[in-house]
Amino acid sequence: MKTETFGSTDKSIPAHDRRRGVARRQLRLWPNRHGRDRWARRSMALLVALVTLLVPLIALALYERARPILADQSLRELLTSSVWHPLQGAFGFLPFIMGTLWVTAVAMLIAVPPSLLTAVYLTEYASTRVRNLVMPFIDLLAGIPSVVYGVWGMLTVVPFVGTVAAPFLTRYLGFIPFMQSDNPTGYGVLAGGIVLAVMTFPVIIAVTGEVLCAVPQGLREASWSLGATRWQTTHLVVLRRALPGVVAAIVLGFSRAFGETMAVLMVVGNVAQVPHSIFDAAYPLTALIANNYGEMMSIPLYDAALLCAALVLMLVVLLFNVISRLVLSRIARQG
Amino acid sequence: MSRRRLEEGFFKVLMLLSTAVVLGSLLLILLTILWRGLPSLNLAMLTQLPQGGYYLGKEGGILNAIVGSLYLAGGATLLSLLFSLPIAIYLRLYANQTRQAEVARLALDVLWGIPSIVYGVLGFAIMLWLGMRASLLGGIIALALLELPIMVRGMDEALCMVPPALLESSSALGATRLETAVKVAVRQAFPGLLTAVLLAFGRGIGDAASVLFTAGYTDRLPGSLLDPAASLPLAVFFQLGTPFPAVQERAYTAALVLTIIVLALSLISRQVGRRFTRHVVR
């Protein structure tokens, strides 16, 4: 109805708005298409802001719930004491932190060399056909649930460690301090490390692959034209250029292993002690939380202590993630 | 042979070996689960609820866990879809390459890295604070948090694949950004969006640590959102914890069922990229 919009005589509306028909628009309950766009923009921006704030909110919530124990004992005391007697109010996280560190360290020692070599093979050596054939399987490895990894660990890795690796390594490498075994079961740091290593393969391979792809092709060609072999080009040019990104990939793999719960819990033995050998049973932080949270709520501070453990876990993972993501996004921008 | 040729060959063999180790471990996992899970796999396992004495090795199946897992992951995927599609659209089509988008993407990557046990613990702490018991709803919310970054990231990348010229033509015809987003970008990126959803669903159905406290475990089917719900990963975990070999065998079978579901999802999401392209402009 053209005449209505143009012929509006309502003097309360400014003249230029009367001409553009704004008055009629403003009276409608359901906004027109430009109004809908504005509303959508605002509400989506709100959602994005909410998600951006989610990380600090989670940390804050955990801190809030962990405060009772942090008020009672200093953080330093909690992290360095190895006495874990919840009934007596002694919450020393040291055995659990050491358990996590041992398992993660072993996992990284096992995982890093093959993952890096595989990533280099897939990006620098393999043909596109081979790469397209292999990558889906690596994605598949990433998609397997952690419980299934745990079952595999119990069925294959634990017996292997118990009957093959432990006797063999103790016999031939027993002079190395970390290699003696007095634990015949196989449940322990090494089994957890192997399972975690397989779980971190896909993370490190995928991220390293992306980083290597971002290295300009011209660098490789320049190196080849000087007569360098592929491997020389790879380790003198490509890997050197991609080093920060490769480190970031390893750190991402580390933080994935650090926070993994179910698979580790099932194979690591869960004995609250500071491990002294790769065959000792350990009790990582994640396993501590999974096994005990929600029970024995009547013990004072117990709940707060476990949330404090979750907070420590989260902060470590957060720190590593932020650093490596910043490095990776800088690489992506340059590439 | 010169030293550098030798070196070249040495590292090439090493790389091939590493690739074989990585692929071999996948094969080993699948074979182990198949070999140990297959003997106890039968129709009763899949279609019956646990009967009395099930955890001592008597009659019954894991229908409660299968249905519970589908409810949990399905609900979480729907809930997370509600949030992640607008977020991905905003990041890619409204605020692309702004500081805000950059910070949000970093936040999402960090969220992705947060261990699922943290989501579980936090979810349960909040539920305690609200006075809720372990329930389907709690599990769905914790899982949705876990799935959100995976879904947004996948959708973000799917929307990135939409040719800019298509978006520009839409704008040139006078469409608002919202119209361009809903009527052009989402249709064009539909297969990619669906892949992201399926990927998130697969991640959600396999996660145990986040539902351990929040969803609880029960032998019955959940009748409402406030009932506790069983889940496949926890069915595996709890049955392995019993001292009876017959029950442990069933844990392997539950693990096999879970693996098959996850593998099927992965295959389907690969196929989806080729199908559902009715509205895609090439």
XYZ file of C-alpha atoms in Angstrom:
617
model
C 0.000 0.000 0.000
C 2.120 2.771 -1.347
C -0.165 5.623 -0.507
C -0.211 4.697 3.148
C 3.528 4.831 3.612
C 4.060 7.932 1.552
C 0.972 9.710 2.643
C 1.494 9.273 6.378
C 0.617 12.503 8.149
C 1.759 11.499 11.600
C 3.908 14.489 12.555
C 5.624 12.625 15.406
C 7.676 10.729 12.844
C 10.603 12.638 11.271
C 9.945 13.634 7.681
C 12.717 11.533 6.104
C 11.485 8.436 7.922
C 7.935 9.105 6.802
C 9.131 9.129 3.218
C 11.052 5.852 3.647
C 8.135 4.166 5.264
C 9.928 3.562 8.533
C 6.868 4.316 10.584
C 5.004 1.319 9.316
C 8.049 -0.848 9.790
C 8.464 0.165 13.403
C 4.893 -0.702 14.260
C 5.269 -4.287 13.100
C 5.929 -6.855 15.781
C 7.915 -9.204 13.556
C 10.919 -7.313 12.157
C 11.381 -7.078 8.393
C 14.317 -8.736 6.642
C 16.833 -6.072 7.607
C 15.581 -6.130 11.157
C 15.852 -9.916 11.209
C 19.412 -9.667 9.987
C 20.229 -7.231 12.783
C 18.613 -9.419 15.397
C 20.341 -12.530 14.108
C 23.643 -10.707 14.135
C 23.180 -9.563 17.709
C 22.062 -12.888 19.097
C 24.796 -14.787 17.275
C 27.406 -12.337 18.539
C 26.079 -12.943 22.032
C 26.448 -16.711 21.597
C 29.981 -16.303 20.324
C 30.866 -14.082 23.270
C 29.384 -16.679 25.607
C 31.460 -19.471 24.090
C 34.579 -17.326 24.208
C 33.974 -16.755 27.900
C 33.281 -20.435 28.536
C 36.918 -21.336 29.165
C 37.503 -18.724 31.879
C 34.054 -19.511 33.300
C 34.898 -23.223 33.627
C 38.209 -22.391 35.294
C 36.478 -19.958 37.625
C 33.772 -22.474 38.556
C 36.392 -25.118 39.330
C 38.362 -22.607 41.391
C 35.233 -21.620 43.280
C 34.528 -25.253 44.182
C 38.166 -25.960 45.046
C 38.462 -22.920 47.305
C 37.701 -24.676 50.605
C 40.843 -26.785 50.300
C 42.972 -23.945 48.977
C 41.934 -21.929 52.014
C 42.883 -24.799 54.298
C 46.214 -25.783 52.760
C 48.621 -23.954 50.522
C 48.803 -25.008 46.902
C 52.501 -25.688 47.265
C 51.837 -28.046 50.139
C 49.141 -29.856 48.156
C 51.344 -30.285 45.103
C 54.489 -31.452 46.907
C 53.157 -33.653 49.702
C 52.927 -37.340 48.946
C 50.647 -38.272 51.861
C 47.138 -39.137 50.637
C 44.888 -39.845 53.617
C 41.556 -38.140 52.968
C 40.168 -39.340 56.304
C 42.930 -37.526 58.175
C 42.651 -34.487 55.947
C 45.966 -35.134 54.197
C 45.648 -34.457 50.474
C 49.088 -34.732 48.898
C 48.811 -34.771 45.106
C 52.450 -35.640 44.456
C 51.972 -39.376 43.706
C 49.175 -38.583 41.285
C 51.000 -35.743 39.576
C 54.082 -37.929 39.241
C 51.906 -40.751 37.933
C 50.467 -38.478 35.259
C 53.903 -37.125 34.350
C 55.485 -40.582 34.127
C 52.750 -42.040 31.966
C 52.637 -38.973 29.717
C 56.419 -38.828 29.378
C 56.637 -42.510 28.418
C 53.765 -42.013 25.975
C 55.519 -39.079 24.328
C 58.840 -40.938 24.084
C 57.057 -43.748 22.281
C 54.691 -41.609 20.207
C 56.803 -38.732 18.931
C 59.353 -40.474 16.656
C 56.919 -42.657 14.698
C 54.289 -39.915 14.400
C 56.768 -37.374 13.098
C 58.247 -39.862 10.637
C 54.778 -40.857 9.455
C 53.766 -37.224 9.013
C 56.972 -36.523 7.068
C 56.404 -39.595 4.944
C 52.828 -38.636 4.137
C 53.583 -35.010 3.263
C 57.078 -35.173 1.751
C 57.401 -38.625 0.223
C 54.063 -40.295 -0.440
C 52.088 -39.701 -3.606
C 48.696 -38.042 -3.344
C 47.067 -41.407 -3.880
C 48.859 -43.048 -0.970
C 48.152 -40.029 1.232
C 44.451 -40.114 0.403
C 44.443 -43.810 1.131
C 46.224 -43.594 4.494
C 44.721 -40.427 6.016
C 41.196 -41.852 6.506
C 42.686 -44.665 8.581
C 44.526 -42.186 10.769
C 41.260 -40.282 11.228
C 39.680 -43.581 12.169
C 42.334 -44.071 14.836
C 41.399 -40.650 16.210
C 37.742 -41.602 16.351
C 38.074 -44.806 18.365
C 36.545 -44.291 21.839
C 38.960 -44.223 24.742
C 37.204 -47.116 26.450
C 37.949 -49.281 23.418
C 41.594 -48.269 23.686
C 41.400 -49.308 27.305
C 39.958 -52.722 26.441
C 42.648 -53.208 23.817
C 45.245 -52.205 26.389
C 43.979 -54.758 28.893
C 43.746 -57.539 26.309
C 46.955 -56.969 24.376
C 49.301 -54.386 25.857
C 49.161 -55.468 29.512
C 49.929 -59.152 28.814
C 52.654 -58.062 26.387
C 54.272 -55.834 28.996
C 53.852 -58.420 31.749
C 55.164 -61.466 29.925
C 57.481 -60.097 27.228
C 58.631 -56.525 27.748
C 59.188 -56.563 31.506
C 61.297 -59.747 31.756
C 63.236 -58.908 28.605
C 64.029 -55.308 29.493
C 64.838 -56.141 33.114
C 67.246 -58.799 31.974
C 69.091 -56.857 29.315
C 68.590 -53.239 30.296
C 68.133 -53.706 34.045
C 71.259 -51.661 34.766
C 69.404 -48.536 33.623
C 67.707 -47.141 36.733
C 64.156 -46.921 35.333
C 64.078 -50.367 33.807
C 63.911 -52.845 36.701
C 60.654 -54.633 37.199
C 59.241 -56.033 40.412
C 55.714 -55.885 39.095
C 54.791 -59.048 37.198
C 51.207 -58.022 36.349
C 51.959 -55.738 33.424
C 49.575 -53.069 34.714
C 51.705 -49.969 35.043
C 53.391 -46.925 33.550
C 54.649 -48.671 30.411
C 51.271 -50.197 29.527
C 49.584 -46.817 30.067
C 52.299 -45.132 28.038
C 51.889 -47.483 25.083
C 48.104 -47.081 25.013
C 48.388 -43.299 25.308
C 51.052 -43.236 22.607
C 48.716 -44.917 20.132
C 45.989 -42.466 21.131
C 48.239 -39.471 20.451
C 49.494 -40.735 17.058
C 46.615 -39.193 15.093
C 46.845 -35.826 16.893
C 50.547 -35.384 16.238
C 50.382 -36.760 12.687
C 47.453 -34.566 11.634
C 48.818 -31.334 13.107
C 52.398 -31.949 11.915
C 51.045 -32.771 8.451
C 49.264 -29.421 8.295
C 52.360 -27.589 9.492
C 54.580 -29.279 6.900
C 52.089 -28.504 4.146
C 52.319 -24.827 5.081
C 56.053 -24.753 4.252
C 56.372 -22.984 0.857
C 57.082 -25.373 -2.008
C 59.707 -22.990 -3.360
C 61.990 -23.748 -0.430
C 61.982 -27.439 -1.298
C 62.573 -26.771 -4.967
C 65.493 -24.478 -4.184
C 67.028 -27.198 -2.024
C 66.515 -29.897 -4.680
C 68.029 -27.686 -7.356
C 71.175 -27.480 -5.233
C 71.386 -31.260 -5.429
C 70.076 -32.118 -1.963
C 68.359 -35.462 -1.515
C 64.800 -35.630 -0.270
C 65.849 -36.449 3.279
C 68.426 -33.650 3.312
C 65.751 -31.251 2.088
C 63.352 -32.579 4.674
C 65.533 -32.255 7.733
C 67.703 -29.295 6.713
C 65.017 -27.135 5.109
C 61.449 -28.273 5.748
C 61.739 -29.442 9.356
C 63.928 -26.505 10.295
C 61.408 -24.072 8.910
C 58.487 -25.953 10.459
C 60.129 -26.487 13.852
C 57.847 -24.223 15.936
C 54.804 -25.882 14.415
C 56.156 -29.366 14.995
C 56.830 -28.491 18.637
C 53.279 -27.150 18.889
C 51.962 -30.429 17.455
C 53.929 -32.408 20.033
C 52.646 -30.162 22.828
C 49.069 -30.717 21.626
C 49.668 -34.449 21.686
C 51.120 -34.087 25.164
C 48.080 -32.269 26.474
C 45.776 -34.848 24.925
C 47.690 -37.592 26.722
C 47.806 -35.544 29.916
C 44.031 -35.301 30.180
C 43.092 -38.772 28.952
C 41.112 -40.655 31.552
C 39.369 -43.930 30.831
C 41.983 -45.725 28.751
C 44.748 -44.893 31.219
C 42.626 -45.741 34.218
C 42.078 -49.258 32.878
C 45.719 -50.216 32.327
C 47.874 -48.231 34.708
C 47.307 -50.200 37.899
C 46.035 -47.386 40.134
C 48.398 -47.657 43.116
C 48.953 -44.361 44.883
C 52.738 -44.223 44.827
C 55.461 -42.241 43.122
C 56.671 -44.623 40.372
C 60.380 -45.449 40.279
C 60.451 -47.586 37.161
C 58.485 -47.769 33.951
C 56.997 -51.059 35.128
C 55.652 -49.693 38.425
C 51.946 -49.149 38.812
C 50.934 -45.506 38.877
C 47.829 -43.502 39.696
C 47.362 -40.509 37.389
C 45.339 -37.447 38.395
C 42.557 -38.220 35.924
C 42.185 -41.743 37.304
C 42.073 -40.347 40.840
C 39.179 -38.078 39.918
C 37.292 -40.718 37.928
C 37.606 -43.349 40.654
C 36.735 -41.224 43.659
C 34.630 -38.245 42.699
C 31.026 -38.399 43.783
C 31.706 -40.914 46.528
C 32.424 -40.363 50.189
C 31.045 -36.855 50.010
C 30.812 -36.853 53.801
C 34.574 -36.581 54.243
C 35.315 -32.889 54.668
C 37.302 -31.266 51.864
C 37.449 -34.488 49.846
C 35.180 -33.079 47.167
C 37.142 -29.825 47.111
C 40.436 -31.732 46.842
C 39.252 -33.647 43.782
C 37.987 -30.461 42.153
C 41.343 -28.910 42.915
C 42.931 -31.839 41.065
C 40.619 -31.153 38.126
C 41.599 -27.493 38.264
C 45.316 -28.332 38.188
C 44.709 -30.681 35.257
C 42.707 -28.089 33.387
C 45.195 -25.269 33.955
C 48.127 -27.349 32.686
C 46.209 -28.426 29.590
C 44.958 -24.858 29.084
C 48.451 -23.414 29.224
C 49.871 -25.922 26.718
C 46.885 -25.564 24.416
C 46.922 -21.783 24.316
C 50.654 -21.642 23.594
C 50.599 -24.258 20.847
C 47.431 -22.874 19.246
C 48.928 -19.391 19.135
C 52.041 -20.770 17.443
C 49.935 -22.749 14.969
C 47.639 -19.859 14.072
C 50.659 -17.657 13.426
C 51.993 -20.329 11.056
C 48.621 -20.601 9.318
C 48.576 -16.820 8.774
C 52.073 -16.769 7.312
C 51.483 -19.739 5.011
C 76.852 -45.913 -2.484
C 77.502 -42.498 -1.073
C 76.714 -41.570 2.498
C 73.774 -39.388 1.544
C 72.134 -42.103 -0.536
C 72.544 -44.484 2.402
C 71.036 -41.887 4.708
C 68.165 -41.351 2.297
C 67.413 -45.052 2.146
C 67.754 -45.481 5.910
C 65.244 -42.775 6.719
C 62.876 -43.887 4.021
C 62.792 -47.371 5.545
C 62.314 -45.803 8.975
C 59.382 -43.752 7.717
C 57.724 -46.708 6.063
C 58.182 -48.668 9.287
C 56.599 -45.863 11.324
C 53.631 -45.652 9.002
C 53.291 -49.418 9.261
C 53.392 -49.180 13.079
C 50.669 -46.531 13.116
C 48.402 -48.383 10.703
C 49.291 -51.709 12.328
C 48.176 -50.453 15.735
C 44.788 -49.544 14.273
C 44.518 -52.995 12.716
C 45.621 -54.632 15.980
C 43.004 -52.725 17.988
C 40.203 -53.593 15.585
C 41.233 -57.243 15.349
C 41.579 -57.611 19.121
C 38.136 -56.134 19.736
C 36.596 -58.221 16.957
C 38.256 -61.444 18.070
C 37.342 -61.085 21.742
C 33.970 -59.406 21.246
C 32.485 -61.610 18.554
C 31.987 -64.871 20.551
C 29.433 -63.330 22.939
C 27.682 -61.249 20.319
C 24.119 -62.458 19.807
C 20.641 -61.085 19.367
C 19.770 -61.334 23.068
C 22.764 -59.147 23.895
C 21.430 -56.389 21.667
C 17.701 -56.614 22.350
C 17.352 -57.404 26.058
C 17.699 -55.406 29.212
C 19.940 -56.800 31.962
C 17.900 -59.336 33.940
C 18.332 -60.220 37.602
C 21.816 -61.558 38.226
C 23.088 -60.244 34.891
C 26.265 -59.013 36.474
C 26.894 -62.487 37.861
C 26.776 -63.948 34.377
C 23.055 -64.682 33.982
C 20.513 -63.775 31.260
C 20.217 -60.376 29.683
C 21.712 -57.889 27.293
C 22.963 -54.363 26.990
C 19.948 -52.751 25.366
C 19.863 -50.222 28.217
C 23.366 -49.068 27.324
C 22.745 -48.970 23.577
C 19.525 -46.974 23.910
C 21.005 -44.799 26.664
C 24.027 -43.994 24.538
C 21.867 -43.100 21.543
C 19.686 -40.848 23.721
C 22.710 -39.202 25.319
C 24.682 -38.624 22.138
C 21.571 -37.787 20.106
C 20.334 -35.255 22.645
C 23.782 -33.754 23.049
C 24.206 -33.473 19.280
C 20.844 -31.721 18.892
C 21.569 -29.355 21.780
C 25.018 -28.609 20.510
C 23.703 -28.115 16.943
C 21.391 -25.419 18.257
C 24.392 -23.413 19.374
C 27.122 -24.384 16.971
C 25.393 -23.576 13.675
C 24.770 -19.912 14.586
C 28.263 -19.658 16.036
C 29.887 -21.087 12.915
C 27.768 -18.845 10.665
C 28.686 -15.797 12.692
C 32.386 -16.635 12.742
C 32.592 -17.317 9.024
C 29.998 -15.026 7.420
C 29.630 -12.080 9.764
C 32.882 -11.645 11.640
C 35.423 -13.501 9.524
C 38.993 -12.277 10.011
C 38.082 -9.919 12.818
C 39.785 -9.907 16.186
C 36.593 -11.239 17.750
C 36.504 -14.265 15.468
C 40.176 -14.934 16.050
C 39.754 -14.945 19.839
C 36.622 -17.092 19.589
C 38.428 -19.638 17.407
C 41.271 -19.803 19.907
C 38.732 -20.293 22.696
C 37.068 -23.103 20.746
C 40.386 -24.829 20.095
C 41.175 -24.615 23.790
C 37.727 -25.960 24.668
C 38.420 -28.876 22.348
C 41.563 -29.621 24.311
C 39.934 -29.624 27.751
C 39.880 -33.206 29.063
C 36.405 -34.715 29.102
C 36.768 -35.635 32.776
C 36.797 -31.899 33.539
C 33.442 -31.499 31.800
C 32.114 -34.448 33.762
C 33.352 -33.193 37.112
C 32.181 -29.644 36.497
C 28.805 -30.818 35.233
C 28.277 -32.933 38.312
C 29.426 -30.146 40.646
C 26.884 -27.806 39.063
C 24.174 -30.474 39.262
C 24.896 -30.967 42.968
C 24.667 -27.230 43.441
C 21.282 -27.194 41.687
C 20.163 -30.205 43.687
C 19.859 -32.500 40.659
C 20.655 -36.194 40.616
C 22.635 -37.953 37.886
C 20.288 -37.867 34.904
C 19.936 -38.058 31.152
C 19.664 -34.266 31.044
C 22.929 -33.784 32.957
C 24.721 -36.221 30.680
C 23.336 -34.499 27.594
C 24.535 -31.104 28.787
C 28.042 -32.345 29.649
C 28.317 -34.151 26.304
C 26.982 -31.118 24.434
C 29.778 -29.047 25.933
C 32.250 -31.669 24.755
C 30.756 -31.792 21.245
C 30.342 -28.045 20.765
C 33.929 -27.175 19.782
C 34.202 -30.221 17.502
C 31.012 -29.291 15.704
C 31.765 -25.581 15.395
C 35.240 -26.280 14.051
C 33.913 -28.715 11.450
C 31.122 -26.351 10.402
C 33.490 -23.415 10.282
C 35.653 -25.307 7.833
C 32.655 -26.481 5.794
C 31.428 -22.892 5.473
C 34.938 -21.809 4.521
C 34.666 -24.059 1.451
C 31.691 -22.088 0.086
C 33.000 -20.109 -2.912
C 33.096 -16.384 -2.062
C 31.660 -15.577 -5.496
C 28.451 -17.370 -4.521
C 28.060 -15.275 -1.390
C 28.870 -12.118 -3.317
C 26.264 -12.869 -5.981
C 23.701 -13.345 -3.263
C 24.622 -10.010 -1.694
C 24.582 -8.368 -5.105
C 20.966 -9.441 -5.534
C 20.161 -7.513 -2.400
C 19.944 -10.388 0.084
C 20.827 -9.601 3.680
C 23.633 -11.548 5.301
C 21.149 -13.680 7.160
C 19.378 -14.597 3.926
C 22.709 -15.325 2.266
C 23.732 -17.470 5.223
C 20.544 -19.503 5.513
C 19.518 -19.771 1.872
C 22.893 -19.965 0.144
C 25.790 -20.809 2.445
C 24.074 -23.453 4.570
C 22.668 -25.205 1.500
C 25.967 -25.105 -0.307
C 27.882 -26.368 2.723
C 25.203 -28.880 3.760
C 27.259 -32.065 3.206
C 30.158 -30.580 5.175
C 27.858 -29.464 7.970
C 26.346 -32.934 8.171
C 29.822 -34.452 8.342
C 30.646 -32.163 11.260
C 27.453 -33.208 13.049
C 28.165 -36.910 12.547
C 31.761 -36.476 13.690
C 30.564 -34.780 16.867
C 27.965 -37.510 17.402
C 30.676 -40.161 17.090
C 32.852 -38.343 19.590
C 29.937 -37.962 21.965
C 28.821 -41.588 21.871
C 32.319 -42.828 22.665
C 33.088 -40.573 25.575
C 32.920 -42.101 29.016
C 34.547 -39.650 31.387
C 32.003 -36.874 30.887
C 28.959 -39.088 31.486
C 30.523 -41.064 34.335
C 29.109 -38.737 36.996
C 26.525 -36.734 35.111
C 24.381 -39.460 33.531
C 24.880 -42.199 36.094
C 24.069 -45.801 35.197
C 20.906 -47.849 35.309
C 19.606 -51.210 34.149
C 16.366 -49.688 32.871
C 15.615 -47.498 29.891
C 15.370 -43.820 30.788
C 11.715 -42.772 30.829
C 12.284 -39.051 31.155
C 15.064 -36.502 30.955
C 15.462 -36.618 34.713
C 16.051 -40.381 34.908
C 19.599 -41.697 34.978
C 20.761 -43.274 31.719
C 23.212 -46.050 30.931
C 25.811 -45.688 28.198
C 27.900 -48.096 26.157
C 31.348 -46.900 27.272
C 30.319 -47.216 30.905
C 28.748 -50.622 30.207
C 32.173 -51.725 28.972
C 33.905 -50.181 31.956
C 31.610 -51.531 34.671
C 31.358 -55.040 33.235
C 35.124 -55.270 33.018
C 35.223 -54.365 36.695
C 33.357 -57.510 37.724
C 35.386 -60.593 38.637
C 33.350 -62.975 36.440
C 34.855 -64.000 33.084
C 31.408 -64.407 31.495
C 30.548 -60.786 32.311
C 33.925 -59.597 31.100
C 33.273 -61.356 27.800
C 30.162 -59.226 27.501
C 32.234 -56.126 28.141
C 34.282 -57.024 25.073
C 31.082 -57.450 23.119
C 29.841 -54.059 24.305
C 33.162 -52.605 23.175
C 32.685 -54.272 19.795
C 29.190 -52.801 19.451
C 30.543 -49.353 20.338
C 33.396 -49.715 17.850
C 31.016 -50.801 15.092
C 28.752 -47.800 15.743
C 31.720 -45.402 15.650
C 33.198 -46.971 12.504
C 29.809 -46.939 10.780
C 29.382 -43.256 11.648
C 32.798 -42.526 10.262
C 32.019 -44.360 7.012
C 28.622 -42.679 6.686
C 30.110 -39.237 7.235
C 32.572 -39.972 4.442
C 29.725 -40.967 2.109
C 27.692 -37.919 3.089
C 30.232 -35.722 1.352
C 29.211 -37.309 -1.947
C 25.457 -37.566 -1.345
C 23.078 -34.846 -0.183
C 24.399 -32.543 -2.855
C 21.005 -31.691 -4.389
C 21.274 -28.012 -3.501
C 24.987 -27.659 -4.043
C 26.061 -25.307 -6.829
C 29.144 -26.464 -8.639
